[in-house]
Structure formats: structure tokens, C-alpha cells
PDB file of C-alpha atoms in Angstrom:
ATOM      1  CA  MET Y   1     -18.325-114.012  40.460  1.00 49.00           C
ATOM      2  CA  GLN Y   2     -21.486-111.045  39.503  1.00 52.00           C
ATOM      3  CA  GLY Y   3     -24.555-110.892  41.309  1.00 49.00           C
ATOM      4  CA  THR Y   4     -27.291-108.386  40.266  1.00 50.00           C
ATOM      5  CA  PHE Y   5     -28.447-107.200  43.566  1.00 49.00           C
ATOM      6  CA  GLY Y   6     -31.595-104.578  41.805  1.00 51.00           C
ATOM      7  CA  GLN Y   7     -30.552-102.927  38.595  1.00 54.00           C
ATOM      8  CA  VAL Y   8     -26.662-102.697  39.955  1.00 57.00           C
ATOM      9  CA  GLU Y   9     -24.578-105.333  39.211  1.00 88.00           C
ATOM     10  CA  PHE Y  10     -21.719-105.901  41.855  1.00 86.00           C
ATOM     11  CA  VAL Y  11     -18.251-107.554  41.793  1.00 85.00           C
ATOM     12  CA  PRO Y  12     -16.888-108.696  45.092  1.00 86.00           C
ATOM     13  CA  LEU Y  13     -13.646-107.712  45.617  1.00 88.00           C
ATOM     14  CA  PRO Y  14     -10.949-108.795  48.090  1.00 89.00           C
ATOM     15  CA  PRO Y  15     -11.284-107.095  51.358  1.00 88.00           C
ATOM     16  CA  ARG Y  16      -7.427-106.506  50.926  1.00 89.00           C
ATOM     17  CA  PHE Y  17      -7.891-104.791  47.357  1.00 90.00           C
ATOM     18  CA  ALA Y  18     -10.787-103.048  48.470  1.00 90.00           C
ATOM     19  CA  GLU Y  19      -8.738-101.294  51.093  1.00 92.00           C
ATOM     20  CA  ARG Y  20      -6.238-100.827  48.948  1.00 91.00           C
ATOM     21  CA  VAL Y  21      -8.791 -98.341  46.553  1.00 92.00           C
ATOM     22  CA  ARG Y  22     -10.117 -96.926  49.915  1.00 93.00           C
ATOM     23  CA  TRP Y  23      -6.880 -95.418  51.443  1.00 95.00           C
ATOM     24  CA  GLY Y  24      -4.932 -95.378  47.861  1.00 94.00           C
ATOM     25  CA  SER Y  25      -7.065 -93.278  45.604  1.00 95.00           C
ATOM     26  CA  VAL Y  26      -7.496 -90.471  48.485  1.00 96.00           C
ATOM     27  CA  VAL Y  27      -3.236 -90.862  48.396  1.00 97.00           C
ATOM     28  CA  VAL Y  28      -2.579 -91.040  44.975  1.00 96.00           C
ATOM     29  CA  GLY Y  29      -5.543 -87.964  44.125  1.00 96.00           C
ATOM     30  CA  CYS Y  30      -3.237 -86.048  46.674  1.00 97.00           C
ATOM     31  CA  SER Y  31       0.054 -86.127  45.626  1.00 97.00           C
ATOM     32  CA  MET Y  32      -1.337 -85.839  42.519  1.00 96.00           C
ATOM     33  CA  ILE Y  33      -2.610 -82.262  44.073  1.00 97.00           C
ATOM     34  CA  ALA Y  34       0.443 -81.413  45.894  1.00 97.00           C
ATOM     35  CA  GLY Y  35       2.517 -82.367  43.858  1.00 96.00           C
ATOM     36  CA  MET Y  36       1.325 -79.532  40.255  1.00 96.00           C
ATOM     37  CA  VAL Y  37       0.780 -77.106  42.553  1.00 96.00           C
ATOM     38  CA  LEU Y  38       4.662 -77.572  43.967  1.00 96.00           C
ATOM     39  CA  LEU Y  39       5.352 -77.685  39.609  1.00 94.00           C
ATOM     40  CA  PHE Y  40       3.529 -74.883  38.703  1.00 93.00           C
ATOM     41  CA  GLY Y  41       4.471 -72.657  41.914  1.00 93.00           C
ATOM     42  CA  LEU Y  42       8.499 -74.096  40.589  1.00 93.00           C
ATOM     43  CA  THR Y  43       7.743 -73.716  36.713  1.00 90.00           C
ATOM     44  CA  THR Y  44       6.125 -69.783  37.360  1.00 89.00           C
ATOM     45  CA  PHE Y  45       8.887 -69.105  39.756  1.00 92.00           C
ATOM     46  CA  LEU Y  46      11.523 -69.910  36.840  1.00 88.00           C
ATOM     47  CA  GLN Y  47       9.400 -68.316  34.604  1.00 84.00           C
ATOM     48  CA  GLY Y  48       9.810 -65.167  36.943  1.00 84.00           C
ATOM     49  CA  ILE Y  49      14.026 -65.388  37.220  1.00 88.00           C
ATOM     50  CA  VAL Y  50      13.864 -65.859  33.506  1.00 80.00           C
ATOM     51  CA  HIS Y  51      11.785 -63.056  31.731  1.00 76.00           C
ATOM     52  CA  GLY Y  52      10.916 -60.523  34.865  1.00 79.00           C
ATOM     53  CA  HIS Y  53       7.300 -62.196  35.202  1.00 80.00           C
ATOM     54  CA  ALA Y  54       5.862 -65.400  36.163  1.00 82.00           C
ATOM     55  CA  PHE Y  55       3.288 -65.828  33.092  1.00 85.00           C
ATOM     56  CA  PRO Y  56       3.627 -65.340  29.184  1.00 86.00           C
ATOM     57  CA  ASP Y  57       2.468 -61.815  28.004  1.00 83.00           C
ATOM     58  CA  ALA Y  58       0.414 -63.514  25.368  1.00 86.00           C
ATOM     59  CA  LEU Y  59      -3.254 -65.017  26.423  1.00 90.00           C
ATOM     60  CA  VAL Y  60      -2.361 -68.046  24.199  1.00 90.00           C
ATOM     61  CA  GLY Y  61       0.191 -67.814  26.405  1.00 88.00           C
ATOM     62  CA  LYS Y  62      -1.142 -67.967  29.269  1.00 90.00           C
ATOM     63  CA  ALA Y  63      -3.704 -70.813  28.248  1.00 92.00           C
ATOM     64  CA  ALA Y  64      -0.911 -72.985  27.635  1.00 91.00           C
ATOM     65  CA  THR Y  65       0.714 -72.037  31.140  1.00 90.00           C
ATOM     66  CA  VAL Y  66      -2.284 -73.574  33.065  1.00 93.00           C
ATOM     67  CA  LEU Y  67      -4.664 -75.603  30.849  1.00 95.00           C
ATOM     68  CA  PRO Y  68      -1.813 -79.206  31.286  1.00 96.00           C
ATOM     69  CA  PRO Y  69      -1.761 -78.703  35.107  1.00 96.00           C
ATOM     70  CA  LEU Y  70      -6.005 -78.449  35.485  1.00 97.00           C
ATOM     71  CA  GLY Y  71      -6.276 -81.496  32.772  1.00 97.00           C
ATOM     72  CA  VAL Y  72      -4.332 -82.923  35.821  1.00 97.00           C
ATOM     73  CA  LEU Y  73      -5.888 -81.762  38.537  1.00 97.00           C
ATOM     74  CA  ALA Y  74      -9.290 -82.971  36.842  1.00 98.00           C
ATOM     75  CA  ILE Y  75      -7.232 -86.792  36.921  1.00 98.00           C
ATOM     76  CA  ALA Y  76      -7.058 -86.015  40.243  1.00 97.00           C
ATOM     77  CA  VAL Y  77     -10.243 -85.858  40.981  1.00 97.00           C
ATOM     78  CA  LEU Y  78     -11.372 -88.250  39.553  1.00 97.00           C
ATOM     79  CA  VAL Y  79      -8.713 -91.096  41.151  1.00 96.00           C
ATOM     80  CA  LEU Y  80      -9.761 -89.883  44.423  1.00 95.00           C
ATOM     81  CA  SER Y  81     -13.449 -90.179  43.597  1.00 94.00           C
ATOM     82  CA  SER Y  82     -13.138 -93.353  42.566  1.00 93.00           C
ATOM     83  CA  ARG Y  83     -13.823 -94.748  45.806  1.00 92.00           C
ATOM     84  CA  ARG Y  84     -17.262 -94.211  45.304  1.00 93.00           C
ATOM     85  CA  CYS Y  85     -17.125 -97.093  42.851  1.00 92.00           C
ATOM     86  CA  LEU Y  86     -17.463 -99.061  46.327  1.00 92.00           C
ATOM     87  CA  ARG Y  87     -20.475-100.530  47.846  1.00 91.00           C
ATOM     88  CA  GLY Y  88     -18.995-102.417  51.347  1.00 90.00           C
ATOM     89  CA  ASP Y  89     -16.569-104.654  49.306  1.00 89.00           C
ATOM     90  CA  TYR Y  90     -17.652-104.883  45.870  1.00 90.00           C
ATOM     91  CA  LEU Y  91     -17.063-102.864  43.130  1.00 90.00           C
ATOM     92  CA  VAL Y  92     -20.374-101.689  41.276  1.00 91.00           C
ATOM     93  CA  VAL Y  93     -19.792-102.015  37.858  1.00 90.00           C
ATOM     94  CA  ALA Y  94     -22.059 -99.251  36.295  1.00 91.00           C
ATOM     95  CA  ILE Y  95     -20.202 -96.770  38.321  1.00 93.00           C
ATOM     96  CA  ALA Y  96     -16.685 -98.228  37.898  1.00 93.00           C
ATOM     97  CA  ALA Y  97     -17.251 -97.745  34.543  1.00 93.00           C
ATOM     98  CA  SER Y  98     -18.287 -94.296  33.716  1.00 95.00           C
ATOM     99  CA  ALA Y  99     -15.402 -93.327  36.301  1.00 95.00           C
ATOM    100  CA  ARG Y 100     -13.419 -95.205  33.417  1.00 96.00           C
ATOM    101  CA  ASN Y 101     -14.588 -93.903  30.471  1.00 97.00           C
ATOM    102  CA  ALA Y 102     -14.242 -89.986  32.431  1.00 97.00           C
ATOM    103  CA  LEU Y 103     -11.045 -90.650  32.919  1.00 97.00           C
ATOM    104  CA  VAL Y 104     -10.249 -92.435  29.299  1.00 98.00           C
ATOM    105  CA  PHE Y 105     -11.640 -88.261  27.983  1.00 98.00           C
ATOM    106  CA  THR Y 106     -10.177 -86.335  30.105  1.00 98.00           C
ATOM    107  CA  TYR Y 107      -7.122 -87.857  29.822  1.00 98.00           C
ATOM    108  CA  VAL Y 108      -6.863 -87.481  25.860  1.00 98.00           C
ATOM    109  CA  LEU Y 109      -8.042 -83.989  27.210  1.00 98.00           C
ATOM    110  CA  THR Y 110      -4.810 -83.738  29.103  1.00 98.00           C
ATOM    111  CA  LEU Y 111      -2.758 -85.071  26.434  1.00 98.00           C
ATOM    112  CA  VAL Y 112      -4.059 -82.558  23.703  1.00 98.00           C
ATOM    113  CA  LEU Y 113      -3.724 -79.830  25.857  1.00 96.00           C
ATOM    114  CA  ILE Y 114      -0.244 -81.031  26.897  1.00 96.00           C
ATOM    115  CA  ALA Y 115       1.082 -81.272  23.092  1.00 95.00           C
ATOM    116  CA  GLY Y 116      -0.778 -77.665  22.679  1.00 94.00           C
ATOM    117  CA  SER Y 117       1.429 -76.505  25.708  1.00 92.00           C
ATOM    118  CA  PHE Y 118       4.387 -77.454  23.480  1.00 91.00           C
ATOM    119  CA  ALA Y 119       3.528 -76.662  20.122  1.00 90.00           C
ATOM    120  CA  VAL Y 120       2.094 -72.763  21.676  1.00 89.00           C
ATOM    121  CA  PRO Y 121       5.902 -71.723  22.263  1.00 86.00           C
ATOM    122  CA  ILE Y 122       6.802 -72.563  18.944  1.00 85.00           C
ATOM    123  CA  VAL Y 123       4.226 -70.982  16.679  1.00 85.00           C
ATOM    124  CA  PHE Y 124       3.410 -67.592  18.799  1.00 84.00           C
ATOM    125  CA  ARG Y 125       5.372 -65.129  20.181  1.00 82.00           C
ATOM    126  CA  VAL Y 126       4.282 -65.830  23.710  1.00 81.00           C
ATOM    127  CA  TRP Y 127       6.562 -63.432  25.271  1.00 78.00           C
ATOM    128  CA  ARG Y 128       7.391 -60.097  24.707  1.00 78.00           C
ATOM    129  CA  ASP Y 129      11.418 -59.692  25.722  1.00 73.00           C
ATOM    130  CA  ALA Y 130      11.744 -62.912  23.522  1.00 68.00           C
ATOM    131  CA  SER Y 131      12.477 -61.480  19.752  1.00 66.00           C
ATOM    132  CA  GLU Y 132      12.054 -64.589  18.404  1.00 70.00           C
ATOM    133  CA  PHE Y 133      10.129 -67.791  18.842  1.00 68.00           C
ATOM    134  CA  GLN Y 134      11.241 -69.828  21.819  1.00 74.00           C
ATOM    135  CA  ALA Y 135      11.765 -73.369  22.572  1.00 73.00           C
ATOM    136  CA  PRO Y 136       8.579 -74.984  25.080  1.00 76.00           C
ATOM    137  CA  ASP Y 137       9.763 -75.324  28.449  1.00 81.00           C
ATOM    138  CA  LEU Y 138      10.280 -79.636  28.834  1.00 86.00           C
ATOM    139  CA  LEU Y 139      10.129 -79.580  32.334  1.00 86.00           C
ATOM    140  CA  THR Y 140       6.906 -78.051  33.124  1.00 88.00           C
ATOM    141  CA  THR Y 141       5.558 -80.113  29.278  1.00 91.00           C
ATOM    142  CA  PHE Y 142       7.232 -84.013  30.725  1.00 94.00           C
ATOM    143  CA  SER Y 143       6.208 -82.972  34.191  1.00 94.00           C
ATOM    144  CA  THR Y 144       2.939 -82.794  33.378  1.00 96.00           C
ATOM    145  CA  LEU Y 145       3.207 -85.434  30.703  1.00 96.00           C
ATOM    146  CA  ALA Y 146       3.944 -88.271  33.810  1.00 97.00           C
ATOM    147  CA  PHE Y 147       1.982 -86.687  36.170  1.00 96.00           C
ATOM    148  CA  ALA Y 148      -0.972 -87.207  34.221  1.00 97.00           C
ATOM    149  CA  THR Y 149       0.294 -90.967  33.220  1.00 98.00           C
ATOM    150  CA  LEU Y 150       0.616 -92.118  36.831  1.00 96.00           C
ATOM    151  CA  GLY Y 151      -2.498 -90.962  37.890  1.00 96.00           C
ATOM    152  CA  PHE Y 152      -4.731 -92.340  34.533  1.00 97.00           C
ATOM    153  CA  LEU Y 153      -2.939 -95.628  35.884  1.00 96.00           C
ATOM    154  CA  ALA Y 154      -3.584 -95.723  39.011  1.00 95.00           C
ATOM    155  CA  GLY Y 155      -7.206 -94.923  38.655  1.00 95.00           C
ATOM    156  CA  VAL Y 156      -7.887 -97.497  36.143  1.00 94.00           C
ATOM    157  CA  PHE Y 157      -5.683 -99.831  38.548  1.00 93.00           C
ATOM    158  CA  TYR Y 158      -8.242 -98.807  41.257  1.00 92.00           C
ATOM    159  CA  VAL Y 159     -11.763 -98.495  38.635  1.00 92.00           C
ATOM    160  CA  ARG Y 160     -10.881-101.928  36.417  1.00 89.00           C
ATOM    161  CA  PRO Y 161      -8.850-104.127  38.404  1.00 87.00           C
ATOM    162  CA  SER Y 162      -7.808-107.221  36.543  1.00 83.00           C
ATOM    163  CA  MET Y 163      -7.681-110.746  37.180  1.00 84.00           C
ATOM    164  CA  GLN Y 164      -4.198-110.928  37.667  1.00 84.00           C
ATOM    165  CA  THR Y 165      -3.969-107.880  40.373  1.00 80.00           C
ATOM    166  CA  LEU Y 166      -7.602-109.669  42.162  1.00 81.00           C
ATOM    167  CA  ARG Y 167      -5.837-112.699  42.865  1.00 81.00           C
ATOM    168  CA  LYS Y 168      -2.514-111.046  44.217  1.00 83.00           C
ATOM    169  CA  PHE Y 169      -4.828-109.406  47.306  1.00 82.00           C
ATOM    170  CA  SER Y 170      -7.214-112.621  47.475  1.00 78.00           C
ATOM    171  CA  ASP Y 171      -6.630-114.834  50.236  1.00 77.00           C
ATOM    172  CA  HIS Y 172      -9.534-116.598  48.780  1.00 69.00           C
ATOM    173  CA  PRO Y 173      -9.357-119.731  46.151  1.00 61.00           C
ATOM    174  CA  ILE Y 174     -12.379-118.196  44.378  1.00 58.00           C
ATOM    175  CA  TRP Y 175      -9.780-116.048  42.028  1.00 48.00           C
TER     176      TRP Y 175
END
């Protein structure tokens, strides 16, 4: 099922799956970007109501607020760019492997950033108006974790499809 044309390996994909990768990556990537922008806006709006201003006073608090959504946006860009792994109805193995490695690295980095943003308000005093350390913002933490995980799973689905997935989308008995 694999053929080598020049220096690049290609894997034939069922046409319906290739079409799903083409439009699905755009839908998922754009949805992740729009969802993270809305979530970040909601979070800053709620922090403005609770504390009188949208961002924490301490620099480490500002970094903990901004960096996890940026990690999710990086995953969304990688999902959007998973279309470049296709040449017609063929998956380019080398490009798909590098995209998968980038997805894994970005997902692990985003998980570290989410864990760090969860720990920052516990360890540091990030708001001047609070006399004690505060509990982390659970809405943002779990929503960002959900966005990152769903984006990672969708990206892996596009760049490394299983045989079961290929059989599901195939009209031809070779799968």
C-alpha cells in the first residue's frame, strides 16, 4: 500500500478521508481559534468584575494567564496546517511524521503551561487586592485543557489515521 516516488513516501488514502482531512482540519482549527479567543475574553471579563481589572498584578500571573491559551492556539495552527500532509489523495509520510511530532511537542508544552498556570495562584500572590493566596481559575484551566486535548486528538486523527479509520472511509476493499 505504500509507494515510493522519488525521495518521498506516499500512502494512498480513501478519497472520502482525504476530503475529511481537507475541510475538517480547517473547521477544527478555526473553531479552536475562535473558541480560545472567546474563552480568553470571557475570562478577562470575569476577572475584571471580580478584581476590578482583567489581568493579575504580578508578572508571573500575567504569564500564567496568557501562555496556556497561546499553546492552544499553536495546536490550532498545527491542526490547520495538517492539510499540507496531503498530495492529492495521498498522505506524505515524512510531512505527516513531522506534523505529528510537532503536535506531540506542542501538546506536552501546553500541558506543562496549564499545570503551571494552575499552580501560580497557589504559590504566588498574583492579585494585590487579595490578602492571601488564591485558588486557581478552574473554568479557564479545564476549558484550556479540553481545547488542547481535543485539538491534539483531531490533529493526530488527521496526520496518523488508523487502519480502522481508513476502512471506515473506504469504498474499496483494499483497506
